[in-house]
Backbone as JSON, one array per atom type, in Angstrom:
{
  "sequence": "XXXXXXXXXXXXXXXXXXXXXXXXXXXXXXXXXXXXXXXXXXXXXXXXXXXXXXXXXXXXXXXXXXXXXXXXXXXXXXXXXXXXXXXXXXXXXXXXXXXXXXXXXXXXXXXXXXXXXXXXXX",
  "N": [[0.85, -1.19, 0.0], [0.38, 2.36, -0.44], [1.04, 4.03, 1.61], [1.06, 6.53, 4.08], [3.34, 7.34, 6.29], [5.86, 7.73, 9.43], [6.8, 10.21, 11.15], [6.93, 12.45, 9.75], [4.65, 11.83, 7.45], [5.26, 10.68, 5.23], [4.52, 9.32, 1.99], [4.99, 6.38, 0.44], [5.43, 6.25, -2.02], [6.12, 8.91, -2.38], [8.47, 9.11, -0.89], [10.04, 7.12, -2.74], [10.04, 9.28, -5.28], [11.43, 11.34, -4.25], [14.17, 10.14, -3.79], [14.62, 9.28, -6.16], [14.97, 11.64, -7.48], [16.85, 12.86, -6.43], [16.71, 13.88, -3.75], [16.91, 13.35, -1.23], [18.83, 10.75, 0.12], [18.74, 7.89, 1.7], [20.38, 6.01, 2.62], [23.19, 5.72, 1.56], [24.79, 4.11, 1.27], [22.91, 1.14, 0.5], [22.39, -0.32, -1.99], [19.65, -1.41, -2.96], [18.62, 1.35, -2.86], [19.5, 2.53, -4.68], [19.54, 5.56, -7.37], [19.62, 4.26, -9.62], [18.33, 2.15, -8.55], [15.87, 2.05, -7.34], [13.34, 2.33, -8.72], [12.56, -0.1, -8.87], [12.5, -1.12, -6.23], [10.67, -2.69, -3.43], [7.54, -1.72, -1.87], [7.68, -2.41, 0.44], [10.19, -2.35, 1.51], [11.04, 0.09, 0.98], [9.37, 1.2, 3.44], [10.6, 0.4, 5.38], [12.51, 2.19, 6.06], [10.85, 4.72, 5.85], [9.78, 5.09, 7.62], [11.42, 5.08, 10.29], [12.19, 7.76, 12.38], [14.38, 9.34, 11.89], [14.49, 9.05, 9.55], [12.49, 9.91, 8.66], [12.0, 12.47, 9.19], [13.71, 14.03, 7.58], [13.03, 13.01, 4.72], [10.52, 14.75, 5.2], [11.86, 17.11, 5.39], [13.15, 17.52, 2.75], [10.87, 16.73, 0.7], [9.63, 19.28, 1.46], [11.7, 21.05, 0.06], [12.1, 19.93, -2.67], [9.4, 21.16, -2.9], [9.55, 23.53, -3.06], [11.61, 24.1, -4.86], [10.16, 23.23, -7.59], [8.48, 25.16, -7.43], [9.64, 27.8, -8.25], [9.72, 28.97, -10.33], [7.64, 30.2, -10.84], [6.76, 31.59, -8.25], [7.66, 32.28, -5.04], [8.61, 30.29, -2.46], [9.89, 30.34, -0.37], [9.76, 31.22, 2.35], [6.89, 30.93, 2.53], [5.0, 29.47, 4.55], [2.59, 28.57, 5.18], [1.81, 28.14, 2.52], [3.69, 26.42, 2.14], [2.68, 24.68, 3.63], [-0.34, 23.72, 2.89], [0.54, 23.11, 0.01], [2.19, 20.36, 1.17], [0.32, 18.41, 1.76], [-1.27, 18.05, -0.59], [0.11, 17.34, -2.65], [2.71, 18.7, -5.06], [1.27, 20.14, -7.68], [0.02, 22.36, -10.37], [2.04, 25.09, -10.94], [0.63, 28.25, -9.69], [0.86, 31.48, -10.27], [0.15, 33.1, -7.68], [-0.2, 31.67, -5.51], [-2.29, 30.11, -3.28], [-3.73, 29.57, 0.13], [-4.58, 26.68, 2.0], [-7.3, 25.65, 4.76], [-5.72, 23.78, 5.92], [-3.16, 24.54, 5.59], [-3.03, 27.28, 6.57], [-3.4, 26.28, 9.22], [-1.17, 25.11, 9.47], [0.55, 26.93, 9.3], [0.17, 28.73, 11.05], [0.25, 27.71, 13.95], [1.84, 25.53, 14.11], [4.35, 26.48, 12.8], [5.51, 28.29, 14.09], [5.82, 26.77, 16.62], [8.21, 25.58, 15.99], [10.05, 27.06, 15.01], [10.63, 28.25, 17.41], [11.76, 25.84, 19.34], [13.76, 25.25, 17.23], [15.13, 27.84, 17.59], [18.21, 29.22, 17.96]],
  "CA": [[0.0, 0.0, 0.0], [1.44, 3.68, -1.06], [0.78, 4.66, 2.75], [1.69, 7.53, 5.03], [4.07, 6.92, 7.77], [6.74, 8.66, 9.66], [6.61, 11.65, 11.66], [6.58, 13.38, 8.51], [3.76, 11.32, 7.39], [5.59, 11.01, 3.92], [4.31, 8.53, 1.24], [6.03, 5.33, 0.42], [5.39, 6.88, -3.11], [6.51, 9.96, -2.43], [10.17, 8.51, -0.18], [10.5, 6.76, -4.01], [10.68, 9.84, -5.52], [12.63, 12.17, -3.63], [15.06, 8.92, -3.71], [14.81, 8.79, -7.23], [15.2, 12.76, -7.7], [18.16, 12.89, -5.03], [16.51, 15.37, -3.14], [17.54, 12.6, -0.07], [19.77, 9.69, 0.49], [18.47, 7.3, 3.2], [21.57, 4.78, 3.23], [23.81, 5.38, 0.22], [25.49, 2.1, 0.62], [22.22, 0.14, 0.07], [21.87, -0.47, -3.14], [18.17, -0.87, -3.73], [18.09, 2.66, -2.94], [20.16, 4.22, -5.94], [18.67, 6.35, -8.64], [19.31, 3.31, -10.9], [16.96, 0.33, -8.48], [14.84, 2.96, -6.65], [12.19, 2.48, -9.59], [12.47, -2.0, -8.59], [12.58, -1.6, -4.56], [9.78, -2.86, -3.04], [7.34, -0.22, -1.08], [7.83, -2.9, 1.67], [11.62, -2.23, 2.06], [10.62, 1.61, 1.59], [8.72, 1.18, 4.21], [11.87, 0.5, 6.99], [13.3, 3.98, 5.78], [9.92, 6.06, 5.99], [8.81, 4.99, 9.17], [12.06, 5.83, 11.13], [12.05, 9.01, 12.62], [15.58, 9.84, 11.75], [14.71, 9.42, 8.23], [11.42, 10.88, 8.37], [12.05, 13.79, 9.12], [14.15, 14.24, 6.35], [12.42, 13.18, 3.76], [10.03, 15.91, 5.03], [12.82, 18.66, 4.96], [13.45, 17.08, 1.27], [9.8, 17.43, 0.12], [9.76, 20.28, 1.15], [13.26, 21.78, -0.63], [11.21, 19.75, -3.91], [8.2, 21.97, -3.64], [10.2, 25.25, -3.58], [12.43, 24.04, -5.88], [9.36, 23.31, -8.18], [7.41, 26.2, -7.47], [10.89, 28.98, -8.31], [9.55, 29.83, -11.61], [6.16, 31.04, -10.88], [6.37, 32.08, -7.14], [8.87, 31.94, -4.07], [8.09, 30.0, -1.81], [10.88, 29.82, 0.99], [9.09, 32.09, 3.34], [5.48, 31.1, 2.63], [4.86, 28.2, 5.49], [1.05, 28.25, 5.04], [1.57, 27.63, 0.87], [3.87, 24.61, 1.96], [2.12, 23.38, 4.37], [-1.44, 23.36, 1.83], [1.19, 21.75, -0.9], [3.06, 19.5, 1.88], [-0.25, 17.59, 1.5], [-1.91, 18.07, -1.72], [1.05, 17.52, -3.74], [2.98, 19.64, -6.03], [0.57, 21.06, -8.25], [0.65, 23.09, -11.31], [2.33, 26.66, -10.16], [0.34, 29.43, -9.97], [1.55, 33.08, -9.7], [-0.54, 33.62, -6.46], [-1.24, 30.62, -4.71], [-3.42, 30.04, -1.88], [-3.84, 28.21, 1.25], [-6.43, 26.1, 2.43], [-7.42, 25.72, 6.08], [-4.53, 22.99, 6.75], [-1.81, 25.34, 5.45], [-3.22, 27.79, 7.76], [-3.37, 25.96, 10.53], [0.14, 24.68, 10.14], [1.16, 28.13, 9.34], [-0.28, 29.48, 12.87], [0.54, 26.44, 14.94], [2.96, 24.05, 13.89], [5.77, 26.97, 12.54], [5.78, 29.4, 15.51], [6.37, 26.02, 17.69], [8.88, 24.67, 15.3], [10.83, 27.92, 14.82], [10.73, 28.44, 19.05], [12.08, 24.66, 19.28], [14.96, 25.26, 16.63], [16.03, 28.59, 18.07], [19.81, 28.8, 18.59]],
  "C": [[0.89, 1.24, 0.0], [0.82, 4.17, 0.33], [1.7, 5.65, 3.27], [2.69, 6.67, 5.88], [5.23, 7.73, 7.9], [5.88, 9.99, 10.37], [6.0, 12.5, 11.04], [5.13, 13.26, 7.48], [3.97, 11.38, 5.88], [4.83, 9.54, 3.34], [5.33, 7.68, 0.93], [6.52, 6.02, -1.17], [6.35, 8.0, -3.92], [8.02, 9.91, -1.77], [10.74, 8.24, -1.65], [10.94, 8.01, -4.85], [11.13, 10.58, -5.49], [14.02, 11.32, -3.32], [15.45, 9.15, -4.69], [15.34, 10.65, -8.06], [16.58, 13.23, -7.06], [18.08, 13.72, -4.33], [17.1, 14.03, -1.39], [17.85, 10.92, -0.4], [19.5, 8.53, 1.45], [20.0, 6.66, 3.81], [22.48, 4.93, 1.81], [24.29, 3.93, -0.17], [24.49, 0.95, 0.6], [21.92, 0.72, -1.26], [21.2, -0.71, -3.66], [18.0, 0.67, -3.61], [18.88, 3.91, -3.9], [19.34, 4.34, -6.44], [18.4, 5.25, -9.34], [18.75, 2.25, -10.33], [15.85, 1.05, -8.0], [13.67, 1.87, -7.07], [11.85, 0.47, -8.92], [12.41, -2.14, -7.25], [11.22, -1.76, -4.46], [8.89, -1.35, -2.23], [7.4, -1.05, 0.21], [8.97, -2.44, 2.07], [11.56, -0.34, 1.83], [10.15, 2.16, 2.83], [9.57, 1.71, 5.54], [12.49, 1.78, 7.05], [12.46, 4.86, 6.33], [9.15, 5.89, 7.15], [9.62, 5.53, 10.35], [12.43, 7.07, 11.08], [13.51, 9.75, 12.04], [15.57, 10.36, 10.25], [13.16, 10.18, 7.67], [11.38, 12.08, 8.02], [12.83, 14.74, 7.85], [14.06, 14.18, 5.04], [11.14, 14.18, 4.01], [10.66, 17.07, 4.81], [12.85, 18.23, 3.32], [11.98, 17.11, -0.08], [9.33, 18.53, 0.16], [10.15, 21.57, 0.53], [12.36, 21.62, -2.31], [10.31, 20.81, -4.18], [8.53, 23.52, -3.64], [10.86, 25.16, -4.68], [11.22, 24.16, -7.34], [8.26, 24.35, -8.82], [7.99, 27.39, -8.01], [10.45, 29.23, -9.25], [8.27, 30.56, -11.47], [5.84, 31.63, -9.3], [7.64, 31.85, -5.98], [7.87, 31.39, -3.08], [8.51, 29.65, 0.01], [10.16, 30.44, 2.19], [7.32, 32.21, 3.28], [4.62, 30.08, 3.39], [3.48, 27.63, 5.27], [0.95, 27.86, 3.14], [2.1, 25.95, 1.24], [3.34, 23.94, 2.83], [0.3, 22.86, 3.43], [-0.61, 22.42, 1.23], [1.94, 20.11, -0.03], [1.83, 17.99, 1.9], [-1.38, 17.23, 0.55], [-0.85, 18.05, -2.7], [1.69, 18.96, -4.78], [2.46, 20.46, -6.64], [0.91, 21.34, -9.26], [1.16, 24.69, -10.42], [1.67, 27.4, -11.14], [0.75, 30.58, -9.55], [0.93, 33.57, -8.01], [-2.01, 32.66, -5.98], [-1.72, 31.0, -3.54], [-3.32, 29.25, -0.91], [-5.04, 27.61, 1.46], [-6.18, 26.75, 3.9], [-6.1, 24.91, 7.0], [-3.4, 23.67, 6.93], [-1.96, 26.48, 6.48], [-2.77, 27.78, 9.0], [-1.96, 25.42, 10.38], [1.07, 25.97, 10.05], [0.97, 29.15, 10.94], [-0.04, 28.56, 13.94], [1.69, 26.47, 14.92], [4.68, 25.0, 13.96], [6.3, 27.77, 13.28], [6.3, 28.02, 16.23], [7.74, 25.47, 16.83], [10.06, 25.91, 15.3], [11.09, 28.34, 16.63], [11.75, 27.08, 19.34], [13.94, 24.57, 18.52], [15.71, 26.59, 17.17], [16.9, 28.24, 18.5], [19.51, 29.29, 19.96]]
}
């Protein structure tokens, strides 16, 4: 099943291709997980990667880096927490010049990034 899991609550789907894009690395020295078997790993053995927290979290920093990276021609998005948190779970998208949030991006824009930016303070 192409399920959530992880902290990050990333897709087995979606671990495949930020794997397969090289936006993250889980284990370089396993070799189902290069660019060139990615596409042949099971989503079972995806699975052991996107469930631990260590690597969770990183393939959420890494989908996230994707959907700015994606979005740079039609909008910035490094400083718009409530755009990535809407895209962080509605996928990519086509880019529009003056996207929008929903209610989730919202709410993780008024929640989640005030506690997250308090938390990482040096």
């Amino acid at each position: 099943i192409n399920t959530s899991a992880g902290i990050a609550q990333v897709t087995i789907e979606t671990a495949r291709e930020l794997i397969q894009k090289e936006y993250y690395k889980p284990n370089p020295g396993d070799n189902k997980r290069s660019k060139k078997n990615i596409v042949r790993t099971s989503r079972r053995h995806l699975y052991t990667y996107v469930v631990l927290p260590r690597h969770s979290i990183y393939f959420g920093a890494a989908r996230i880096r994707q959907t700015i990276d994606h979005w740079a021609h039609k909008a910035d998005l490094s400083d718009r927490p409530e755009i990535l948190g809407t895209l962080y779970s509605q996928g990519l998208g086509n880019p529009k010049p003056n996207p929008g949030a929903s209610d989730r991006g919202l709410q993780i824009s008024q929640e989640f990034y005030p506690l997250a930016k308090k938390i990482l303070k040096p």
